[in-house]
CSV table of N, CA, C and O in Angstrom, one decimal:
chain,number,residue,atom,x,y,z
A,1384,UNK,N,69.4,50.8,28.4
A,1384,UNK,CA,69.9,51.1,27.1
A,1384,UNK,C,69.7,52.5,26.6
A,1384,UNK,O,68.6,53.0,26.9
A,1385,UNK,N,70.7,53.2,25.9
A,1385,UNK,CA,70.9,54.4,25.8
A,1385,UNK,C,70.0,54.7,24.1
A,1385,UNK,O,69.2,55.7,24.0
A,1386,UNK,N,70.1,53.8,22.8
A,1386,UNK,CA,69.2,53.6,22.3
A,1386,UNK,C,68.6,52.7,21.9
A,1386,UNK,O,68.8,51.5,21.8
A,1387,UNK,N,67.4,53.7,21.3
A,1387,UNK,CA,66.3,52.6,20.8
A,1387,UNK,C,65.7,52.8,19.1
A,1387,UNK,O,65.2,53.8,18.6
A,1388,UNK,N,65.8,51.8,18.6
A,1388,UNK,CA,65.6,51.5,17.4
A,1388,UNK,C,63.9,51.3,17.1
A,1388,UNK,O,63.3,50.4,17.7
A,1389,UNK,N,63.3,52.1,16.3
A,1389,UNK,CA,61.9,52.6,16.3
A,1389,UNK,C,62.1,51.4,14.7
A,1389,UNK,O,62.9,51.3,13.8
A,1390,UNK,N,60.5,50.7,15.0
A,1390,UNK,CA,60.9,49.4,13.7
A,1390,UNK,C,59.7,49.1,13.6
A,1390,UNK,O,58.9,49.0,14.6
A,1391,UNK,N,59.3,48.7,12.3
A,1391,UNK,CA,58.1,47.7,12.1
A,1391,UNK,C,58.2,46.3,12.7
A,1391,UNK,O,59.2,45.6,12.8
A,1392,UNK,N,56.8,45.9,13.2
A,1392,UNK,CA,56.5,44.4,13.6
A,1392,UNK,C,57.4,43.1,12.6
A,1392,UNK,O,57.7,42.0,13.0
A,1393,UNK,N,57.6,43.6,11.3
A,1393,UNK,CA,57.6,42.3,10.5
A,1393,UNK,C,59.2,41.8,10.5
A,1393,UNK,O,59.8,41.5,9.4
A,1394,UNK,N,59.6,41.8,11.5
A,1394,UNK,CA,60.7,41.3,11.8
A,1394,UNK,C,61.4,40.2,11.0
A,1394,UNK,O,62.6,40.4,10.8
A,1395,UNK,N,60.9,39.2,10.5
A,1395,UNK,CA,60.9,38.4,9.4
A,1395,UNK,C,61.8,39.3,8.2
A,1395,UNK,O,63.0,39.0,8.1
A,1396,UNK,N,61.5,40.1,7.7
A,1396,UNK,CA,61.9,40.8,6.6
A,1396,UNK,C,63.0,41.1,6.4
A,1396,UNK,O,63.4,41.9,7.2
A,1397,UNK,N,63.7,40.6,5.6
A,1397,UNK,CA,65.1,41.3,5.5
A,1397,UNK,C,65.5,41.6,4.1
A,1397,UNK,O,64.7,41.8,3.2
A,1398,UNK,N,67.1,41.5,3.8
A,1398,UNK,CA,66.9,42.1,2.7
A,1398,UNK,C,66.9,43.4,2.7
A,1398,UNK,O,67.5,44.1,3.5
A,1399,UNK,N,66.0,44.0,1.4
A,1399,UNK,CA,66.3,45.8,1.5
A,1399,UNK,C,65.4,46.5,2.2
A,1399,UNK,O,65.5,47.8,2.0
A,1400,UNK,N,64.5,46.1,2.9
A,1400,UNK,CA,64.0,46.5,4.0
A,1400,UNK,C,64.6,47.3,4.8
A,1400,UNK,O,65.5,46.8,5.5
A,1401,UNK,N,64.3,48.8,4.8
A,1401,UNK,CA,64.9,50.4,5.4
A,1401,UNK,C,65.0,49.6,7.2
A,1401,UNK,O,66.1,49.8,7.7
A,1402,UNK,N,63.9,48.8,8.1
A,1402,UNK,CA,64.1,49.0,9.4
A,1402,UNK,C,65.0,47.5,9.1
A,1402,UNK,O,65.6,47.4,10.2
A,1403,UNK,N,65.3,46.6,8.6
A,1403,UNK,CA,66.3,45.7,8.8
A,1403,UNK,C,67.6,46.3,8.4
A,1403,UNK,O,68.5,45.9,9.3
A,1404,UNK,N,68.1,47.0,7.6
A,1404,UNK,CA,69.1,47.3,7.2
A,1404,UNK,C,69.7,48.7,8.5
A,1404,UNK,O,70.9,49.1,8.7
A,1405,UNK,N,68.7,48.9,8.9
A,1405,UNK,CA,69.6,50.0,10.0
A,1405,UNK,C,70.0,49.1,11.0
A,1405,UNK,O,71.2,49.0,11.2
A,1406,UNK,N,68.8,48.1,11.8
A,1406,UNK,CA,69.1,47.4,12.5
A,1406,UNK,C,70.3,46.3,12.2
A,1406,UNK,O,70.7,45.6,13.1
A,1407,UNK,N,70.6,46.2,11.2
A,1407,UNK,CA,72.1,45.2,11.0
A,1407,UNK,C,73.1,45.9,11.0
A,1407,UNK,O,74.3,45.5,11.2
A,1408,UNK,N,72.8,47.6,10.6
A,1408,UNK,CA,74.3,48.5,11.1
A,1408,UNK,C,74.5,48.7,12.6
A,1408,UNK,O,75.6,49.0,12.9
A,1409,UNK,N,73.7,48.6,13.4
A,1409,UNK,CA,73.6,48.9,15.0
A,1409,UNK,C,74.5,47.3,15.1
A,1409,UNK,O,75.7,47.3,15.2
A,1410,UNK,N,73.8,46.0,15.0
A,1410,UNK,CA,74.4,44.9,15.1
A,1410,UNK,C,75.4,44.8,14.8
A,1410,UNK,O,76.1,44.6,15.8
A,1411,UNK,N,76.5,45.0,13.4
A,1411,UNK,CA,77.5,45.1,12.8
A,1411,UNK,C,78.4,46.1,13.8
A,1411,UNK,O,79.4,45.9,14.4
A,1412,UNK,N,77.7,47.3,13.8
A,1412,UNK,CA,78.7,48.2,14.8
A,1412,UNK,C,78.4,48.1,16.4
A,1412,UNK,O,78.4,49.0,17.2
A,1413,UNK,N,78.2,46.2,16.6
A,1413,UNK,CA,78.2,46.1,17.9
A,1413,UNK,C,77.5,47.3,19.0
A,1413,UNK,O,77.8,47.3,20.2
A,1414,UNK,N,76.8,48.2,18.4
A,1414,UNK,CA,75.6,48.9,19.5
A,1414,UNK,C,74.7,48.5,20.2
A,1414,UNK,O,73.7,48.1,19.7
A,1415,UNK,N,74.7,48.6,21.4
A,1415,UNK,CA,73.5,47.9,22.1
A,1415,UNK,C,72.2,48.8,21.9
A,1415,UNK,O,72.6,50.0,21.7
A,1416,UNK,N,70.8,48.6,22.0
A,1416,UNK,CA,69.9,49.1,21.3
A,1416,UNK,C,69.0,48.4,22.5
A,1416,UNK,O,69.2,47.4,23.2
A,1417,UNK,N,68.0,49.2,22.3
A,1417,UNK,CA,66.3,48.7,22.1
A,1417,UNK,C,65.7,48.4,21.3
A,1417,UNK,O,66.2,48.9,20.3
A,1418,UNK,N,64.8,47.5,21.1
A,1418,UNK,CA,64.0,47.5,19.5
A,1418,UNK,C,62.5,48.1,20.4
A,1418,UNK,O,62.0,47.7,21.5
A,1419,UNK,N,62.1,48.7,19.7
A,1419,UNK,CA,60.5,49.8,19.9
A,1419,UNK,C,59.9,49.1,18.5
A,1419,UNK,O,60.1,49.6,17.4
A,1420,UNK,N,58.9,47.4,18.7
A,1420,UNK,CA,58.3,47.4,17.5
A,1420,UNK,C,57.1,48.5,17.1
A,1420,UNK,O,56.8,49.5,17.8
A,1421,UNK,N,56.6,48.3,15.9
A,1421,UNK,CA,55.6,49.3,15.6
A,1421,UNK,C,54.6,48.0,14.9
A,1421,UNK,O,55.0,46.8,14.9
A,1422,UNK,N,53.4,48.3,14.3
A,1422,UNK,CA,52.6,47.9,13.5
A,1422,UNK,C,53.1,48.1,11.8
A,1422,UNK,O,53.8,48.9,11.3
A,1423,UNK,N,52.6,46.9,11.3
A,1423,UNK,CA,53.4,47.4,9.8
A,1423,UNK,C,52.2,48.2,8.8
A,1423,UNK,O,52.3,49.1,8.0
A,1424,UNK,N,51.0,47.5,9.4
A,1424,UNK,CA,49.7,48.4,9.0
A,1424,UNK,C,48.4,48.7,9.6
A,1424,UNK,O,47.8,47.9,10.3
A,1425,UNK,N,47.8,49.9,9.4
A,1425,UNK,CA,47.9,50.7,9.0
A,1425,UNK,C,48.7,51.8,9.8
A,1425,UNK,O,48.7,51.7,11.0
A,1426,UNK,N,49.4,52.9,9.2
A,1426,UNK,CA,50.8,53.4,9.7
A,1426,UNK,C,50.0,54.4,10.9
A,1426,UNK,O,50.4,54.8,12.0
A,1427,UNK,N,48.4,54.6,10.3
A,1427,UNK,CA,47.4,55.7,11.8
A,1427,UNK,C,47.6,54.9,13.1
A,1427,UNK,O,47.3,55.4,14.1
A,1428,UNK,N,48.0,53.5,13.0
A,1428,UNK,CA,48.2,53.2,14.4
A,1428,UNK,C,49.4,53.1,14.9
A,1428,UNK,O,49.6,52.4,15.9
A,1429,UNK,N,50.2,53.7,14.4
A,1429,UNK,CA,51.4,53.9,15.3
A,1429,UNK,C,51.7,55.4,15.7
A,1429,UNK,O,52.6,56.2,15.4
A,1430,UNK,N,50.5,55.5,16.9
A,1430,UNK,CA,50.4,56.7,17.6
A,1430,UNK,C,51.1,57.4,18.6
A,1430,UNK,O,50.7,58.6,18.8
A,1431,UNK,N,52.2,57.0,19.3
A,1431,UNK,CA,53.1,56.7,19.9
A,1431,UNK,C,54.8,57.4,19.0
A,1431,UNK,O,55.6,58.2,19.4
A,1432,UNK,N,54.7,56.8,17.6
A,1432,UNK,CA,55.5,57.3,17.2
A,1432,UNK,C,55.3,58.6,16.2
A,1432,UNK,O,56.3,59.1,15.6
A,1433,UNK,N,54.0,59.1,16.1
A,1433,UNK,CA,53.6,59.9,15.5
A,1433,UNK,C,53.5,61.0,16.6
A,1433,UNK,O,53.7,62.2,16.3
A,1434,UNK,N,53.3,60.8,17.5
A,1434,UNK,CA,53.2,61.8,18.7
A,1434,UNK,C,55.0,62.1,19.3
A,1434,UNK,O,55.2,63.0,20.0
A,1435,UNK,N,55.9,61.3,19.0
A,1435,UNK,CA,57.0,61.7,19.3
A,1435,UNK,C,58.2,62.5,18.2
A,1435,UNK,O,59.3,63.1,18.4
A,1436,UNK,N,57.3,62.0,16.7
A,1436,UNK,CA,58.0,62.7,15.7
A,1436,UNK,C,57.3,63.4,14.7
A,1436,UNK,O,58.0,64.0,13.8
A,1437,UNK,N,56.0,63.3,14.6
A,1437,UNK,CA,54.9,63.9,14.1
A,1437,UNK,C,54.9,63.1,12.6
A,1437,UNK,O,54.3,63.7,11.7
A,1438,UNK,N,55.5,62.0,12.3
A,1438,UNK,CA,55.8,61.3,11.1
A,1438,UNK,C,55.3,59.7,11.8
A,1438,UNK,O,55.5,59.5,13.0
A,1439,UNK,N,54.5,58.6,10.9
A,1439,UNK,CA,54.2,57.7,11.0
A,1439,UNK,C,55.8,56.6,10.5
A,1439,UNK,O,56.1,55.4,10.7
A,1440,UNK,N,56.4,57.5,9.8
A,1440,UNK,CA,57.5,56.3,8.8
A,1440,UNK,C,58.8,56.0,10.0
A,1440,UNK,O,59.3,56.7,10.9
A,1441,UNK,N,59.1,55.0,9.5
A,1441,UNK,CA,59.9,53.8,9.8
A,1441,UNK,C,61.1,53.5,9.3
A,1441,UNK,O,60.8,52.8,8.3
A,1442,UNK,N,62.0,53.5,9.3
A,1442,UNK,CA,63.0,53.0,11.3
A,1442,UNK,C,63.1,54.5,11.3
A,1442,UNK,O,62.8,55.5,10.6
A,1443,UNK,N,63.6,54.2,12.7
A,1443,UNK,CA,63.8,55.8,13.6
A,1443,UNK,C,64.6,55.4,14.7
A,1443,UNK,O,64.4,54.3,15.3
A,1444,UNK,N,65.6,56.5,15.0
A,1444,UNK,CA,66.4,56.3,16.3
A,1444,UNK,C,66.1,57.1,17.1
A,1444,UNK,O,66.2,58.3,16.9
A,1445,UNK,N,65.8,56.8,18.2
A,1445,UNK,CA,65.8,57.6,19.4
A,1445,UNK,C,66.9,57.9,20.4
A,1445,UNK,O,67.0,57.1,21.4
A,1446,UNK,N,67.4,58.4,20.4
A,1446,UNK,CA,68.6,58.7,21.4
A,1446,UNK,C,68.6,59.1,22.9
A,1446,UNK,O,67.8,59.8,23.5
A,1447,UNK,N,69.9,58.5,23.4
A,1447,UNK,CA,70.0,58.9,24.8
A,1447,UNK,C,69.4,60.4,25.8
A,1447,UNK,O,69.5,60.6,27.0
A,1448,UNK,N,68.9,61.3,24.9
A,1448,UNK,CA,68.9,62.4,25.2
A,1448,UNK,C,67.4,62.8,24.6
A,1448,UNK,O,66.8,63.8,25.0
A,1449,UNK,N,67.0,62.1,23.7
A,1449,UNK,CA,65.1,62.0,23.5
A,1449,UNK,C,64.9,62.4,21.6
A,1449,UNK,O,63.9,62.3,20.9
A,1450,UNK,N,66.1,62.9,21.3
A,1450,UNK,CA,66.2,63.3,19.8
A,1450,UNK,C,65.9,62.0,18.7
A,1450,UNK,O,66.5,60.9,18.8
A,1451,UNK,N,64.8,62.5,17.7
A,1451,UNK,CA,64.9,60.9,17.2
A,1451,UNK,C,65.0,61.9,15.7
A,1451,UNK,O,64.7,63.0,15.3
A,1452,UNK,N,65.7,60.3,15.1
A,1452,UNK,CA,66.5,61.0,13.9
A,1452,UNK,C,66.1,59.5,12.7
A,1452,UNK,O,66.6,58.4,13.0
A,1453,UNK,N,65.6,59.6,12.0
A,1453,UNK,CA,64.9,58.9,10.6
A,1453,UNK,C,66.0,58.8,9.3
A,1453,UNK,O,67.2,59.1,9.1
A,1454,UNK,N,64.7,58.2,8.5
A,1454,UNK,CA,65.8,58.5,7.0
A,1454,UNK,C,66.7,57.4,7.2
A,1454,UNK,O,67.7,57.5,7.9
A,1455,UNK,N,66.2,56.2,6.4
A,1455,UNK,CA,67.4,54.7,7.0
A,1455,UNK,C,68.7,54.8,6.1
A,1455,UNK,O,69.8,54.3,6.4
A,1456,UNK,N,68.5,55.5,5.0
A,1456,UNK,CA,70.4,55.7,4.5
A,1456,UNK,C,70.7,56.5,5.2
A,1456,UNK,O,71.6,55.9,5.7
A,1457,UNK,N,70.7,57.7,5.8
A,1457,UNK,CA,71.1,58.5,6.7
A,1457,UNK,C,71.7,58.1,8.4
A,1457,UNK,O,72.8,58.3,9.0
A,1458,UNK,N,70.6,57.4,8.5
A,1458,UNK,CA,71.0,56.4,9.7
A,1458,UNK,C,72.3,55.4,9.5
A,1458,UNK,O,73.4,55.4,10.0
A,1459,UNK,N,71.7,54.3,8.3
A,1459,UNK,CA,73.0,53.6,8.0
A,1459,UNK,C,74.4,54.4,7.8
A,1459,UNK,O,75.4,54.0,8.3
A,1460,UNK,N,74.3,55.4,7.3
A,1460,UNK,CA,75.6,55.9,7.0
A,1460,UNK,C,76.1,56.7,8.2
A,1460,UNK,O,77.2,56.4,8.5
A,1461,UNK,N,75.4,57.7,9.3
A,1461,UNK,CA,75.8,57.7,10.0
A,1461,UNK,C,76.0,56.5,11.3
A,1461,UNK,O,76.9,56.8,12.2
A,1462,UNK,N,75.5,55.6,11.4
A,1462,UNK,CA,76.2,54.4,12.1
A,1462,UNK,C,77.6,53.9,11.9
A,1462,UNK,O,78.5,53.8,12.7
A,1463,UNK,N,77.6,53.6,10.6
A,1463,UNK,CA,79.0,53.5,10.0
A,1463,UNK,C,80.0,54.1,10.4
A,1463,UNK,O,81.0,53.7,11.0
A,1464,UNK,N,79.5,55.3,9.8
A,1464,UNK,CA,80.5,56.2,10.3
A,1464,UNK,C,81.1,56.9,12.1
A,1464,UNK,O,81.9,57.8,12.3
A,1465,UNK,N,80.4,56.2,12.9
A,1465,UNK,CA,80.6,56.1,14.2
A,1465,UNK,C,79.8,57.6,14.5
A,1465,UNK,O,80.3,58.5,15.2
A,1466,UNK,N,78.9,57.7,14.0
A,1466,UNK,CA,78.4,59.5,14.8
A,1466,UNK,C,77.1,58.5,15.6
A,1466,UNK,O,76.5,59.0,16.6
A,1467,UNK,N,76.7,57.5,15.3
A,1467,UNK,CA,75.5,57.1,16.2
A,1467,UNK,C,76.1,55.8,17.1
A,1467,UNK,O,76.6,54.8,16.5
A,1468,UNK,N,76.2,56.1,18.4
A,1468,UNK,CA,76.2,54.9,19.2
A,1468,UNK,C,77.2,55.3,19.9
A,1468,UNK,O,77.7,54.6,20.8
């Protein structure tokens, strides 16, 4: 899979939840994905994604090419709009 969707553990959550709502624009725009869970607390253990973006916050896309790109309205809208996938 070309990407992967950087997400909290609490998979349950939906609603207006920033990592469910990206993850239903990837679904919606039929993208195939990874899901990369994370921990929902405390955010110092998600070391892995702080070492790859120097930010602990959540959702995050990682791309085919290693660029990862945040900000879940930004994400949503670009999914939408076909620039991600």
């Amino acid at each position: 899979m070309a990407i992967k969707l950087h997400r909290c553990a609490g998979t349950i959550i939906k609603g207006p939840h920033p990592c469910w709502k990206v993850q239903k624009a990837l679904d919606d725009a039929g993208i195939e994905y990874e899901r990369v869970l994370h921990p929902i607390f405390p955010r110092g253990r998600r070391k892995d994604l702080i070492a790859q973006t120097g930010d602990s916050q959540l959702p995050a896309i990682e791309l085919e090419d290693g660029t990862v790109k945040r900000e879940s309205k930004d994400l949503v809208a670009a999914i939408r709009a076909g620039e991600i996938g």
